[in-house]
XYZ file of C-alpha atoms in Angstrom:
365
model
C -3.348 42.683 -35.885
C -3.715 42.121 -32.158
C -6.217 39.425 -31.243
C -8.412 40.265 -28.268
C -10.378 37.486 -26.650
C -14.050 38.304 -26.263
C -15.218 37.910 -22.666
C -18.600 36.211 -22.667
C -20.880 37.524 -19.934
C -23.798 35.271 -20.801
C -25.043 33.342 -17.790
C -24.994 29.681 -18.728
C -26.839 26.869 -16.912
C -25.979 23.275 -17.857
C -28.661 20.816 -16.726
C -27.322 17.257 -16.661
C -29.134 13.957 -16.348
C -27.944 10.350 -16.355
C -27.485 10.412 -20.130
C -24.619 12.894 -19.802
C -22.549 10.440 -17.761
C -23.645 7.492 -19.883
C -22.591 9.190 -23.129
C -18.892 8.678 -22.375
C -19.214 4.907 -22.101
C -22.188 4.225 -24.380
C -20.052 1.879 -26.477
C -19.223 -0.322 -23.498
C -21.204 -3.266 -22.210
C -24.497 -2.219 -20.641
C -23.542 -4.346 -17.629
C -20.642 -2.068 -16.677
C -21.920 1.279 -17.999
C -23.697 3.662 -15.573
C -27.360 2.824 -14.975
C -30.248 4.366 -16.854
C -33.933 4.103 -16.025
C -34.767 1.334 -18.501
C -33.427 -2.232 -18.038
C -32.100 -1.314 -14.597
C -33.181 -4.489 -12.791
C -32.351 -7.052 -15.460
C -28.823 -5.628 -15.593
C -28.454 -5.422 -11.807
C -29.604 -9.018 -11.418
C -26.265 -10.234 -12.818
C -24.237 -8.999 -9.825
C -26.818 -7.889 -7.261
C -29.482 -10.597 -7.292
C -29.782 -10.512 -3.489
C -31.294 -7.050 -3.830
C -33.209 -7.403 -7.073
C -34.900 -10.643 -6.063
C -36.252 -9.051 -2.883
C -37.666 -6.171 -4.906
C -39.096 -8.612 -7.463
C -40.864 -10.589 -4.732
C -42.505 -7.417 -3.438
C -43.634 -6.185 -6.847
C -44.905 -9.655 -7.821
C -46.822 -10.060 -4.567
C -48.671 -6.738 -4.626
C -48.707 -5.727 -8.314
C -48.230 -9.008 -10.206
C -45.380 -7.443 -12.151
C -42.096 -8.986 -13.178
C -39.474 -6.249 -12.895
C -37.191 -8.238 -15.202
C -39.783 -7.964 -17.947
C -38.953 -5.161 -20.375
C -42.403 -3.641 -19.864
C -41.876 -3.104 -16.125
C -38.073 -2.876 -15.917
C -37.904 0.800 -14.916
C -35.972 2.171 -11.957
C -38.135 5.283 -11.730
C -41.384 3.360 -12.096
C -40.577 0.775 -9.421
C -39.138 3.384 -7.072
C -42.230 5.585 -7.392
C -44.508 2.616 -6.730
C -42.689 1.490 -3.594
C -42.313 5.071 -2.370
C -46.072 5.584 -2.574
C -46.596 2.409 -0.534
C -44.563 3.892 2.321
C -47.594 6.020 3.163
C -50.036 3.092 3.185
C -50.369 1.823 6.764
C -51.000 -1.739 5.515
C -47.793 -1.848 3.468
C -45.501 0.517 5.367
C -43.319 -2.026 7.177
C -42.658 -4.264 4.202
C -42.321 -1.422 1.682
C -39.913 0.421 4.016
C -37.530 -2.529 4.034
C -37.729 -2.888 0.260
C -37.265 0.843 -0.355
C -34.043 0.854 1.706
C -32.800 -2.166 -0.251
C -33.568 -0.344 -3.494
C -31.560 2.700 -2.387
C -28.620 0.470 -1.428
C -28.814 -1.293 -4.784
C -28.831 1.997 -6.680
C -25.819 3.293 -4.722
C -23.807 0.133 -5.345
C -24.608 0.017 -9.044
C -23.937 3.718 -9.620
C -20.681 3.877 -7.666
C -19.214 0.699 -9.178
C -20.004 1.799 -12.737
C -18.741 5.391 -12.455
C -15.619 4.746 -10.380
C -14.063 3.024 -13.386
C -14.590 5.912 -15.813
C -11.195 7.470 -16.485
C -11.327 11.248 -16.647
C -9.257 12.769 -19.449
C -9.454 15.214 -22.370
C -11.599 12.766 -24.344
C -14.531 12.902 -21.960
C -17.482 14.749 -23.477
C -17.968 17.132 -20.574
C -14.259 17.976 -20.609
C -14.430 18.836 -24.323
C -17.598 20.863 -23.890
C -16.182 22.984 -21.068
C -12.956 23.619 -22.986
C -15.050 24.887 -25.905
C -16.933 27.280 -23.622
C -13.670 28.577 -22.121
C -12.179 29.030 -25.588
C -15.187 31.162 -26.505
C -14.673 33.424 -23.523
C -17.258 32.109 -21.076
C -16.207 32.932 -17.536
C -16.368 30.288 -14.774
C -18.399 32.555 -12.504
C -21.122 32.622 -15.194
C -21.309 28.825 -15.549
C -23.619 26.780 -13.311
C -24.397 23.079 -13.260
C -27.796 21.842 -12.156
C -27.770 18.067 -12.055
C -29.954 15.177 -10.977
C -26.967 12.829 -11.048
C -25.534 11.544 -7.789
C -22.246 10.540 -9.403
C -19.208 12.842 -9.108
C -18.183 13.038 -12.772
C -18.635 16.831 -12.968
C -16.338 17.309 -9.979
C -13.713 14.977 -11.406
C -13.711 16.761 -14.775
C -13.399 20.213 -13.169
C -10.595 18.953 -10.952
C -8.603 17.711 -13.972
C -9.217 20.934 -15.895
C -8.139 23.005 -12.904
C -4.761 21.254 -12.924
C -4.042 22.041 -16.589
C -1.591 24.903 -17.042
C -3.788 26.453 -19.717
C -6.769 26.850 -17.375
C -5.144 27.301 -13.959
C -5.651 31.047 -14.042
C -9.434 30.565 -14.235
C -9.512 29.122 -10.697
C -12.774 27.429 -11.632
C -13.022 24.622 -9.072
C -13.147 24.750 -5.298
C -14.089 21.627 -3.348
C -16.458 21.376 -1.483
C -17.556 25.012 -1.850
C -18.701 24.179 -5.377
C -21.887 22.616 -4.017
C -23.388 25.809 -2.604
C -24.116 24.087 0.709
C -24.147 25.754 4.094
C -20.501 25.196 5.038
C -21.311 25.656 8.721
C -23.539 22.602 8.591
C -21.147 20.044 7.168
C -17.834 18.283 7.728
C -15.300 16.884 5.272
C -13.512 13.585 5.753
C -10.369 12.290 4.051
C -9.635 8.720 2.960
C -6.697 6.874 4.517
C -3.362 6.293 2.836
C -2.775 7.234 -0.777
C -6.323 6.971 -2.072
C -7.142 9.702 -4.601
C -8.815 12.719 -3.067
C -9.924 16.223 -3.968
C -7.790 19.050 -2.598
C -9.529 21.548 -0.332
C -8.111 25.044 -0.968
C -8.849 27.280 2.012
C -9.006 30.580 0.151
C -10.333 29.716 -3.315
C -13.919 30.805 -3.978
C -16.199 28.457 -5.886
C -16.724 30.126 -9.255
C -18.447 27.212 -10.984
C -21.323 25.926 -8.873
C -22.639 22.349 -8.970
C -26.185 22.201 -7.612
C -26.992 18.518 -7.095
C -30.750 18.455 -6.631
C -30.920 14.753 -5.784
C -27.894 14.646 -3.499
C -24.539 13.009 -4.126
C -22.744 9.716 -3.574
C -20.030 11.534 -1.612
C -22.535 13.154 0.779
C -23.016 10.907 3.776
C -24.228 10.815 7.336
C -22.701 8.804 10.189
C -24.786 5.889 11.433
C -24.503 3.441 14.310
C -25.622 0.567 12.062
C -25.356 -0.480 8.421
C -28.972 -1.654 8.551
C -30.409 1.839 8.604
C -34.124 2.458 8.861
C -36.380 4.481 6.620
C -36.771 7.018 9.427
C -33.001 7.546 9.452
C -32.889 7.921 5.705
C -35.618 10.571 5.679
C -34.324 12.532 8.672
C -34.071 16.050 7.243
C -31.576 17.471 9.723
C -29.066 14.621 9.972
C -25.392 15.491 9.956
C -23.838 15.883 6.524
C -20.285 14.780 5.848
C -18.539 15.076 2.490
C -15.776 12.655 1.671
C -12.919 13.943 -0.471
C -12.555 10.527 -2.164
C -12.522 10.539 -5.954
C -13.765 6.952 -6.013
C -16.819 6.279 -3.914
C -17.256 3.355 -1.565
C -21.011 2.978 -0.896
C -20.177 1.095 2.305
C -17.772 3.716 3.636
C -16.751 3.208 7.261
C -15.746 5.939 9.705
C -13.140 5.758 12.449
C -15.852 6.423 14.985
C -16.737 3.931 17.699
C -20.281 5.277 18.121
C -21.126 5.879 14.470
C -18.800 3.828 12.265
C -21.185 3.346 9.319
C -22.292 5.702 6.559
C -25.761 6.576 5.337
C -26.213 8.245 1.909
C -27.769 11.642 1.413
C -29.601 11.167 -1.853
C -33.104 11.912 -3.032
C -35.142 9.498 -5.167
C -36.874 10.816 -8.330
C -40.365 10.653 -6.847
C -43.309 12.952 -6.289
C -43.601 14.989 -3.061
C -39.867 14.764 -2.423
C -39.926 18.043 -0.491
C -41.440 16.162 2.465
C -38.297 14.031 2.812
C -35.698 16.490 1.520
C -32.619 17.110 3.662
C -32.386 20.716 4.849
C -29.175 21.240 2.898
C -30.886 20.108 -0.299
C -33.609 22.696 0.214
C -30.894 25.369 0.157
C -29.590 24.000 -3.137
C -33.023 23.958 -4.770
C -33.533 27.622 -3.831
C -30.156 28.619 -5.283
C -30.776 26.610 -8.452
C -34.093 28.394 -8.931
C -32.369 31.775 -8.762
C -29.762 30.703 -11.331
C -32.507 29.586 -13.717
C -34.341 32.901 -13.350
C -31.208 34.853 -14.262
C -29.916 32.540 -16.995
C -29.326 33.686 -20.575
C -28.461 30.276 -21.990
C -29.786 26.842 -20.977
C -28.480 23.430 -22.077
C -30.351 20.234 -21.155
C -28.071 17.228 -21.586
C -29.174 13.620 -21.083
C -32.118 14.520 -18.855
C -35.362 12.734 -19.734
C -37.743 15.035 -17.823
C -39.374 12.102 -15.925
C -43.163 12.132 -15.884
C -43.289 11.147 -12.207
C -40.897 13.855 -10.989
C -43.379 16.713 -10.747
C -41.271 18.959 -8.515
C -38.368 19.010 -10.956
C -40.708 19.696 -13.853
C -42.391 22.464 -11.853
C -38.985 23.999 -11.147
C -38.324 24.368 -14.861
C -41.840 25.511 -15.698
C -41.720 28.292 -13.102
C -38.419 29.643 -14.315
C -38.293 28.976 -18.053
C -41.792 29.672 -19.313
C -42.070 33.361 -20.168
C -38.498 34.112 -19.029
C -37.325 36.893 -21.373
C -33.745 36.652 -20.046
C -33.247 33.329 -21.841
C -32.239 33.717 -25.473
C -30.838 30.241 -26.157
C -32.154 26.808 -25.125
C -30.516 23.586 -26.346
C -31.341 19.917 -25.835
C -28.748 17.149 -26.202
C -30.212 13.649 -26.277
C -29.867 10.608 -28.566
C -33.652 10.188 -28.534
C -35.231 12.810 -30.789
C -38.692 12.101 -29.322
C -37.568 13.750 -26.080
C -37.637 17.160 -27.776
C -41.430 17.020 -28.216
C -41.735 16.235 -24.517
C -39.769 19.376 -23.675
C -41.766 21.508 -26.075
C -45.052 20.281 -24.614
C -44.094 20.287 -20.917
C -42.097 23.518 -20.824
C -43.883 25.394 -23.611
C -40.630 25.865 -25.522
C -40.917 26.854 -29.172
C -37.272 27.821 -29.708
C -35.402 24.765 -28.417
C -32.505 23.549 -30.577
C -32.047 19.790 -30.686
C -28.719 17.925 -30.949
C -28.323 14.151 -31.070
C -25.064 14.153 -29.100
C -22.572 16.515 -27.519
C -20.170 16.314 -30.477
C -22.922 17.564 -32.776
C -23.611 20.345 -30.285
C -19.944 21.384 -30.169
C -19.619 21.337 -33.968
C -22.770 23.329 -34.654
C -23.426 25.539 -31.644
C -20.109 27.359 -31.511
C -19.997 29.269 -34.786
C-alpha cells in the first residue's frame, strides 16, 4: 500500500505569550529563567538593584507601595501605573525618567535570560512545530502572533530550516518573516564570528511572525544612551534589525553621529496605539487579517492581561462569532486562565491543556 501524506490546508494561528518561552526553562532557578509578570521586581533586585530601587522610590513616594511585596510585585501593574502618570503634568518629568529606566530594566532582564536558552530538538516549540509538519500542515498556513519581545521563535525556525528533513519546506526567511515594510528598515550584522541569522535574498517568508509588542532585535540609532521618553515614543523613527542571535541590549553602532541603540518595543498598557511605531501598526493590521481567516487558534502561555485592552479587543473583534474557526486551544499551567478566556472572548468550545506535551499527546489523534 502506498502511503500518501495528507496536506493540511487549515490556517493555523499560534498566539504566544511569555509562558511559552518560560515553559522550556521552568525547572531552572527563577533568577535566571525569563521574566513573568509576577515577582518581576524582587527577582530583578538581585542583579539590577540600581534600576529597581529607583522604581521602588517612585512607587513608594506616590502610591505608598512596596514593589518587592508580593501583593504589588507585578511588571504589568507597575508599568501601567507609571505609564498613566506620563500624562499627568505634575508627574510627567519624574515619571518619564522612571518609565525609561523600567524599559531598560526589562530589556536587560529579558535579553540576559533568553540568550542562554539553547535551541535544540527538546525545546517545546520545536517539538510542536515538528508535530504540525508531520501532520501535513504547510508553512504558508502557519502564523505566529506573539506579545514576546524575545527571539525564541526565530531561533527555533532557523534550526528547523537547517535540518535536512525540513529543508524543502523553506519555512523561514529573515527578516521577511516579520511582515514589516522592507523599504522602511535596515539590517545590521554583528562583527567577527558572532552567531547571526542568514538573509536569503530570494526566499519568501512562508511562516510569518507578527510581534505586536516589538522585538529585542528591532532598534533605532540614537546619539545618546540616555534617551528621552520623546525619543522612545517617536512613531516614525528609523528601524534597524540586527541579525544577531544573541541580543545585546546596549548594542553600539559604528556610527559617529548615532552610535547608540534605542529599542523598538511596546509596553503592555492601555492606549498603546498613541505611541505605536508606524511599522507596528502595519503588523497589527496584518495580524487582524490572519485572525479573521484562521481555522485553528492556539493560545500558549498568554495570560490575557486585564490592563491590555487593545490586545483583548483585537481578539474579541476577530474571534467572537467567527464561523471560520473550528478549533480553539489554550495551553497554560494555570487552569483558572481558561475561565478568563471563556468570559472575555465568549468562547464555549475552548480546549484546555496544562502544558504543550499534553497538547501534543492529545490534540494530534
